[in-house]
Tab-separated table of C-alpha atoms in Angstrom:
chain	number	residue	atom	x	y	z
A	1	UNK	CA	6.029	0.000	0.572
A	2	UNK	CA	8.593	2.561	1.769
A	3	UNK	CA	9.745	3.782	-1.830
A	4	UNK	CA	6.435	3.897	-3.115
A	5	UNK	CA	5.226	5.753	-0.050
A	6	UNK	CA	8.255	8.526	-0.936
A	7	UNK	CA	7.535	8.727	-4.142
A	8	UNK	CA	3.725	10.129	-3.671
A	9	UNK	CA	4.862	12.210	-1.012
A	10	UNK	CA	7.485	13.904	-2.987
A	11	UNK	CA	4.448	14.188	-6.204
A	12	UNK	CA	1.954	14.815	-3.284
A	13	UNK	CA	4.188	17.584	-1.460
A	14	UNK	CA	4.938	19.771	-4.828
A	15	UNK	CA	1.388	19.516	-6.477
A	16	UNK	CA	-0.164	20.550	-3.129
A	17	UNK	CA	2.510	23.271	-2.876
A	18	UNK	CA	1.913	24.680	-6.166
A	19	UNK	CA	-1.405	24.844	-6.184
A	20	UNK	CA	-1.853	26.853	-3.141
A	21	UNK	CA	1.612	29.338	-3.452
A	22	UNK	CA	0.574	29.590	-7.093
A	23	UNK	CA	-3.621	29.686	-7.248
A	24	UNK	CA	-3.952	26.920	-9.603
A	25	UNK	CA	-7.680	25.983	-10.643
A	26	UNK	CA	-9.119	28.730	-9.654
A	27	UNK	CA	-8.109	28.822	-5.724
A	28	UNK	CA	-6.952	32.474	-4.448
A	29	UNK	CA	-2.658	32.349	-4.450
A	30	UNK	CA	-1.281	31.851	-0.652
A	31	UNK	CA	1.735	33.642	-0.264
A	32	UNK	CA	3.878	32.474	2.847
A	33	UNK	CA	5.442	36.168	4.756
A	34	UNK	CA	8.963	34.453	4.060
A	35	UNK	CA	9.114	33.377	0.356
A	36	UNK	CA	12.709	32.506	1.164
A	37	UNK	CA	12.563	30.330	4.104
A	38	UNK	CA	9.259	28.790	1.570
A	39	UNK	CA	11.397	27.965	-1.158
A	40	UNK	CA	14.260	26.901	0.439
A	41	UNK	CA	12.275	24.260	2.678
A	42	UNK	CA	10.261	22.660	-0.743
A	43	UNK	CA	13.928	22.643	-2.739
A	44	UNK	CA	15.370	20.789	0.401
A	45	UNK	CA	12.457	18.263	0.502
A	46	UNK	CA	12.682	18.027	-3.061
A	47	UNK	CA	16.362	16.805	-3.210
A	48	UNK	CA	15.640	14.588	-0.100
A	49	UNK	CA	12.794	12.689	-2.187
A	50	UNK	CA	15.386	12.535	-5.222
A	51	UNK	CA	17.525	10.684	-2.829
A	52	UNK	CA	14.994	8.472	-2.206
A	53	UNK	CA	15.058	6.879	-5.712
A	54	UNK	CA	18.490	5.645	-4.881
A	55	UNK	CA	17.579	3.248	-2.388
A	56	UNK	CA	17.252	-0.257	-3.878
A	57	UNK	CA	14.611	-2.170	-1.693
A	58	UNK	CA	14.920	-5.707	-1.473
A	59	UNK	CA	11.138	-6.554	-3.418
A	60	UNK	CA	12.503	-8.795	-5.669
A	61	UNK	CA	13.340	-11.288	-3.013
A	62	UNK	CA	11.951	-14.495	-3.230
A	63	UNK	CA	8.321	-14.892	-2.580
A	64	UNK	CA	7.127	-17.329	0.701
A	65	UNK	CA	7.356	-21.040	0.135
A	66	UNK	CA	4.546	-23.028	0.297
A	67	UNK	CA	3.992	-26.109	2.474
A	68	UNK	CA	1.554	-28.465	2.222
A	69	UNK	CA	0.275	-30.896	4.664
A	70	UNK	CA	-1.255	-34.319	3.810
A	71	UNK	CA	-3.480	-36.930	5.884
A	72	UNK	CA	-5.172	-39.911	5.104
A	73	UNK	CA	-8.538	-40.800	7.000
A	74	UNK	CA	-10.977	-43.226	6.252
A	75	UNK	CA	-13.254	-41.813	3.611
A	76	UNK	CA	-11.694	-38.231	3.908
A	77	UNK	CA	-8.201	-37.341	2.329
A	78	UNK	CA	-7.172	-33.669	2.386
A	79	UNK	CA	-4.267	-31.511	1.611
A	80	UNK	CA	-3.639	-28.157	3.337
A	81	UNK	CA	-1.330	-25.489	1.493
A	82	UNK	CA	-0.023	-22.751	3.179
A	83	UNK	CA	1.801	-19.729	3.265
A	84	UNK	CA	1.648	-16.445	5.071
A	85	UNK	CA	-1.855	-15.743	3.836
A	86	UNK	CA	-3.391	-18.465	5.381
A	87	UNK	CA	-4.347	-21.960	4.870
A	88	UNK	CA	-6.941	-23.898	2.052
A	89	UNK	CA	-8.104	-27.118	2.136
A	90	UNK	CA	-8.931	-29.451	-0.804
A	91	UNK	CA	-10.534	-32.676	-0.331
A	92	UNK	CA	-11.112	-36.176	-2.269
A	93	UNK	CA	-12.958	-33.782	-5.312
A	94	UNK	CA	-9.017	-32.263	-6.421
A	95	UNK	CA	-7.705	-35.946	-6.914
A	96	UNK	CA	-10.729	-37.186	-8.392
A	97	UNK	CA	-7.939	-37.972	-11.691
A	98	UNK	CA	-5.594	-39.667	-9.820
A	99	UNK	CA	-8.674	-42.438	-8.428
A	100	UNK	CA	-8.857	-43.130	-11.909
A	101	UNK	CA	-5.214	-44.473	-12.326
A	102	UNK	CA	-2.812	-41.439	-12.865
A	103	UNK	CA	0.485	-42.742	-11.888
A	104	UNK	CA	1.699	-39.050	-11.957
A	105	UNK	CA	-0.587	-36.944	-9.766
A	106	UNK	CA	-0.425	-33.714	-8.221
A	107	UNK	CA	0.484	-35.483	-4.849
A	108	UNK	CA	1.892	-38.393	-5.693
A	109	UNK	CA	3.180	-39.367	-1.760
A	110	UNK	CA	-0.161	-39.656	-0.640
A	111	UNK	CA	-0.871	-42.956	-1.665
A	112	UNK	CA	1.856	-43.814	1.346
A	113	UNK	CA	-0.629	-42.956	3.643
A	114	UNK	CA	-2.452	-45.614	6.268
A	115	UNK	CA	-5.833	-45.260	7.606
A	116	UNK	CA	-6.687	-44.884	11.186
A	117	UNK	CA	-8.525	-47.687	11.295
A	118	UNK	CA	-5.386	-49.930	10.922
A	119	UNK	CA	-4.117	-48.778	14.231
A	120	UNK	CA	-1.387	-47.162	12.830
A	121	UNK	CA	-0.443	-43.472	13.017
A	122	UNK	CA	-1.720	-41.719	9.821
A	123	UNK	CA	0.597	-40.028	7.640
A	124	UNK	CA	1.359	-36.352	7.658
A	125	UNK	CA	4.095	-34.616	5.768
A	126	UNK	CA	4.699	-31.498	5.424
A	127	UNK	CA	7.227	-30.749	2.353
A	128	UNK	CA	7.264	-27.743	-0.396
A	129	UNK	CA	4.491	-27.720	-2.967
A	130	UNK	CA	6.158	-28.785	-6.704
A	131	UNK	CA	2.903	-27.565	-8.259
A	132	UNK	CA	-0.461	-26.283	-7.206
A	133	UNK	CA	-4.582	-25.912	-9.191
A	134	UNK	CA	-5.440	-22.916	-10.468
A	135	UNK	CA	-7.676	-22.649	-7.899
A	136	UNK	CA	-5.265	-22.805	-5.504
A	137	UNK	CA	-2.444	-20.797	-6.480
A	138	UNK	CA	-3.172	-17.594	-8.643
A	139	UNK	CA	-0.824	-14.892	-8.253
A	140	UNK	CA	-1.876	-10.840	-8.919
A	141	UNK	CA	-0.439	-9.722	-12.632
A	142	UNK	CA	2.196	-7.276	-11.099
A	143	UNK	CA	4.171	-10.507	-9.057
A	144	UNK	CA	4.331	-12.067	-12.562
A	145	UNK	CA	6.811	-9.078	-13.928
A	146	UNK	CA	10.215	-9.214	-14.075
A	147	UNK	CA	11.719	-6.848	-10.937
A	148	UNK	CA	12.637	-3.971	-13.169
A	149	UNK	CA	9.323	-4.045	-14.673
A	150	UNK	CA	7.766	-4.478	-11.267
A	151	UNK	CA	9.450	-1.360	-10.124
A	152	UNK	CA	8.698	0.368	-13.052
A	153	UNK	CA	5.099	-0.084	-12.419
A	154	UNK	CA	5.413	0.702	-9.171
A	155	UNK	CA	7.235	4.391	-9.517
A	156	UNK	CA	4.389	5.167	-12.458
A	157	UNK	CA	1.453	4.642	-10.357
A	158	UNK	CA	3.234	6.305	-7.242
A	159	UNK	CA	3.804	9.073	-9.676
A	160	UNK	CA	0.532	9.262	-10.920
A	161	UNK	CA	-1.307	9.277	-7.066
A	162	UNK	CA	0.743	11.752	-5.942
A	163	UNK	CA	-0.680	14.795	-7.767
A	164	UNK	CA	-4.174	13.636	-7.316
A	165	UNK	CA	-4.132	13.260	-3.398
A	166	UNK	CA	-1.718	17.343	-4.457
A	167	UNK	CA	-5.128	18.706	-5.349
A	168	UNK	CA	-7.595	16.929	-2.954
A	169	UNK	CA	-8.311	19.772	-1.057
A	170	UNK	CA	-8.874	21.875	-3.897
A	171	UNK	CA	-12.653	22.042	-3.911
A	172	UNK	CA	-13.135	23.396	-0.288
A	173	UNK	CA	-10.792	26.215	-1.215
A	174	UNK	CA	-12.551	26.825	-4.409
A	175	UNK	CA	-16.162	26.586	-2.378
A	176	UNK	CA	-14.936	29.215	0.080
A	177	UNK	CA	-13.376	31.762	-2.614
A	178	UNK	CA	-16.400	31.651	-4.972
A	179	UNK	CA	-19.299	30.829	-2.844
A	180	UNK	CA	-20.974	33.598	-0.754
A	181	UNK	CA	-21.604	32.966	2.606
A	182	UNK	CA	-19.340	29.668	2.618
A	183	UNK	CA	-17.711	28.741	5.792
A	184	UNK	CA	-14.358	29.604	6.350
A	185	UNK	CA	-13.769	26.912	9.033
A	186	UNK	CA	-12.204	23.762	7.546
A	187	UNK	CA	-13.971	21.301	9.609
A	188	UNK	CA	-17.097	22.255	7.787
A	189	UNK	CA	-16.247	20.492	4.791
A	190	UNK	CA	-14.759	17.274	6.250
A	191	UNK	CA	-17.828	14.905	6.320
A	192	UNK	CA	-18.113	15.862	2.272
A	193	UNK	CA	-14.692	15.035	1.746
A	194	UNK	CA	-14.763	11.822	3.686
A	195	UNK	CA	-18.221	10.830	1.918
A	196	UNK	CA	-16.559	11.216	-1.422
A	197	UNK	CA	-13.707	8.688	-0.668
A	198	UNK	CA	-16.194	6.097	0.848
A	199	UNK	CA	-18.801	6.660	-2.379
A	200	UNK	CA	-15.668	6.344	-5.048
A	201	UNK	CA	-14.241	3.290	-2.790
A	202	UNK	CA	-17.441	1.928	-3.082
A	203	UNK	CA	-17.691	1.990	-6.557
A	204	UNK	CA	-14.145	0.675	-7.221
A	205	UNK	CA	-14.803	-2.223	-4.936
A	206	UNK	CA	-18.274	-3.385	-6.703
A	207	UNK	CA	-16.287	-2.704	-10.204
A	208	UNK	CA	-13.642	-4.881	-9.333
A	209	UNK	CA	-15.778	-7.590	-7.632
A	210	UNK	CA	-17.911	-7.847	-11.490
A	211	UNK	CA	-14.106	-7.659	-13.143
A	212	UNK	CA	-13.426	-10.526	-11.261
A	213	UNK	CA	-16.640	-12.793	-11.418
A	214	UNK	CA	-17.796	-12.131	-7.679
A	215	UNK	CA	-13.994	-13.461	-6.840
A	216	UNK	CA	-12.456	-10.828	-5.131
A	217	UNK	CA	-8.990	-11.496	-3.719
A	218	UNK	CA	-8.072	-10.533	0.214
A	219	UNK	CA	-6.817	-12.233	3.795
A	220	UNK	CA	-9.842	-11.958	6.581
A	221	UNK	CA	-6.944	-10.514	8.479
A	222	UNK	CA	-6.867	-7.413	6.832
A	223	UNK	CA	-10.490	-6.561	7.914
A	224	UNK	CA	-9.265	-5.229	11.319
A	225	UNK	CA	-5.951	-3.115	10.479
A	226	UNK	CA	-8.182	-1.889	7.497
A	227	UNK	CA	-10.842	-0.446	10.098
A	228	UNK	CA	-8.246	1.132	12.278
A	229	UNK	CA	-6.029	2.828	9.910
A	230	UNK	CA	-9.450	4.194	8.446
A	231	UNK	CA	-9.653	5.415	12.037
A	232	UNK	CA	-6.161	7.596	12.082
A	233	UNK	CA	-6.818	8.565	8.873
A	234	UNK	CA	-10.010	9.820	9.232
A	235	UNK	CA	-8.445	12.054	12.303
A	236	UNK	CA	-5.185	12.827	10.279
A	237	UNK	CA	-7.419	13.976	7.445
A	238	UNK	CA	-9.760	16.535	10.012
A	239	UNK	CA	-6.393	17.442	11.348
A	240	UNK	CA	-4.722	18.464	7.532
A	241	UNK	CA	-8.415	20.741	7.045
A	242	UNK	CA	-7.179	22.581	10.327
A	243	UNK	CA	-3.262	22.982	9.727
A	244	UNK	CA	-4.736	24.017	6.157
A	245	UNK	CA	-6.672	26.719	7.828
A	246	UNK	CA	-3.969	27.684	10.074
A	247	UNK	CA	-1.136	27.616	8.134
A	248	UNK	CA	-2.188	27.789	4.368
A	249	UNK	CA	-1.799	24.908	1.881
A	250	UNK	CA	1.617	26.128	0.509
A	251	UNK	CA	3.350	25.468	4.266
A	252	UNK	CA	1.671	22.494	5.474
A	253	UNK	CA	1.793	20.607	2.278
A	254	UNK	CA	5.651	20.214	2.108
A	255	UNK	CA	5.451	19.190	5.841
A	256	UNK	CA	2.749	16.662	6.480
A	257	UNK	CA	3.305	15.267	3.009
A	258	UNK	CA	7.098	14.324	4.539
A	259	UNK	CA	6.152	13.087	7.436
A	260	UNK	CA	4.322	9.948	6.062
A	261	UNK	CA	7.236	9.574	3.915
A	262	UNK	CA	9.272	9.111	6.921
A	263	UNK	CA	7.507	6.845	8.527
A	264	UNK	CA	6.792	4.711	5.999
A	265	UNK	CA	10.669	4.473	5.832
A	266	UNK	CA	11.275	3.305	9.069
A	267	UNK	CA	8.858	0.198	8.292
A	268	UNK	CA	10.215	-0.846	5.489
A	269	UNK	CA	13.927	-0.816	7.631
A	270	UNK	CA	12.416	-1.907	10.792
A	271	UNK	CA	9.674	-4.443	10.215
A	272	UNK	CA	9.387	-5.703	6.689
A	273	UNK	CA	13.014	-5.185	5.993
A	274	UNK	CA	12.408	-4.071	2.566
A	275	UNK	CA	15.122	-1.275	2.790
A	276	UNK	CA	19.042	-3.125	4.077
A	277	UNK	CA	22.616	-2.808	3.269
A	278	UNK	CA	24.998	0.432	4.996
A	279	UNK	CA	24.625	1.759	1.619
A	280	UNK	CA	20.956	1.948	1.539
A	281	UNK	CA	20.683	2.882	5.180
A	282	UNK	CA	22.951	6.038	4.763
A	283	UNK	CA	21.184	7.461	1.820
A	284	UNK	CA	17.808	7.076	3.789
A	285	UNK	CA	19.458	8.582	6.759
A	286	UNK	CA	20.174	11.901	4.860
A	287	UNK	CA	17.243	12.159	3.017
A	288	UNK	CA	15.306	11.528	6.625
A	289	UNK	CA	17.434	14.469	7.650
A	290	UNK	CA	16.943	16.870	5.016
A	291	UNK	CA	13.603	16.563	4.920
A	292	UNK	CA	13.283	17.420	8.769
A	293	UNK	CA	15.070	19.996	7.971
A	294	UNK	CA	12.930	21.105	5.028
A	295	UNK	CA	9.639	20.527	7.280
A	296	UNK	CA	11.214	23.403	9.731
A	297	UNK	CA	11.860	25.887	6.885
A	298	UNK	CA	8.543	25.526	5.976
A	299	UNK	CA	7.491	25.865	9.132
A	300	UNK	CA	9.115	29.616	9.632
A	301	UNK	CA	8.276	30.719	6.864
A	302	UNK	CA	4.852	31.232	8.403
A	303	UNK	CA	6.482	33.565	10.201
């Protein structure tokens, strides 16, 4: 998550930057009063997300094992697999072959079981799964690659986000340069913003629920986090309209596009231990330094 996080922010940060210093697509140029202090912050920023590219995160460790868990019952057999996603059941319907006399069947240790009615403790074992139905176990196309081809995918779509989230906040600039009468406060244009990202979620979502034959993949867990960060970044977002307002897109770009860089960082180091190793940890220390250091030069340049 880290490197891909660094990755669009570094795309993010320079498209945002250039299309405000510059004027691109049709948006009036915003020139900081300290073109030096302007440059010098981006260049620093820049280097620090080149840095980034050096850290090797662990993703190509191996992926949680699954258990599974079998009981015997009168008239009701059932094996539970699990991993951290969460549990699914399968009843008598999966082993509806081996009833039939397979000698070789997905679960082969289940016929070892005892019933309860025999006064005797039934059966459970919990051991890793050799094998598991489709319906079961279907993994998304991009855990299927090889790890260089995983990262590979990985850097080209990071690379490809980045410049679009660069030029989000190109249409409010373009409304208030070429509109008459439009509103010069950036909090006017938030609830349009926010209404386009729900309407084009929406479609995506409905898209890929047809792709997949009304099978969409996701943990009930998510639901929650998924509401709340939707929260901050709804705030974050009102917030970037008003440091956009305050100090123009070619300042606060290269800073608030670092800062989520950052902390996505210290995440990966601190609680999904993507990012390990002195070697790793000492490149992300000086590119977490540099591009503090950049955010400040952007900062004065304001002034």
């Amino acid at each position: 998550m880290g490197l891909g996080i660094l990755i669009w922010g570094m795309f993010n940060m320079l498209t945002g930057w250039a299309t405000g210093r510059f004027g691109v697509l049709g948006i009036p140029p915003q020139v900081p009063n300290s073109l030096a202090f302007n440059y010098a912050g981006v260049a620093i920023s820049a280097v620090a997300s080149v840095l980034f590219f050096f850290v090797k995160p662990e993703a190509e460790q191996q992926l949680p094992q699954e258990s599974a868990t079998f009981e015997v019952e009168p008239g009701r057999r059932s094996v539970q697999t699990s991993d951290q996603e969460g549990s699914i059941s399968v009843y008598d319907d999966v082993f509806a072959n081996q009833e039939q006399g397979s000698s070789t069947g997905l679960y082969p240790s289940l016929s070892a079981g005892r019933r309860r009615g025999d006064k005797a403790p039934i059966v459970s074992q919990t051991a890793p799964v050799p094998a598991a139905p489709q319906q079961l176990q279907k993994q998304p196309f991009w855990l299927q690659m090889s790890p260089l081809r995983r990262r590979i995918f990985g850097v080209t779509l990071s690379v490809l986000i980045g410049p679009m989230f660069g030029v989000g906040f190109v249409p409010t600039y373009y409304v208030q340069a070429h509109v008459p009468g439009a509103s010069k406060n950036g909090l006017d244009y938030v609830f349009a913003h926010f209404t386009g990202i729900f309407s084009a979620s929406s479609v995506f979502l409905i898209l890929y629920t047809v792709a997949t034959g009304n099978r969409p993949s996701g943990s009930p867990r998510i639901i929650l986090p998924a509401i709340v960060s939707g929260m901050m970044w709804g705030v974050a977002g009102a917030s970037w309209f008003l440091a956009n307002q305050v100090l123009s897109e070619s300042i606060s770009y290269p800073i608030i596009s670092s800062a989520p860089a950052i902390v996505a960082a210290l995440w990966s180091v601190c609680v999904f231990r993507e990012i390990r190793g002195a070697r790793n940890l000492v490149i992300l220390c000086i590119a977490i330094c540099m591009c503090t250091a950049g955010s400040i030069m952007n900062g004065l340049s304001k002034t």
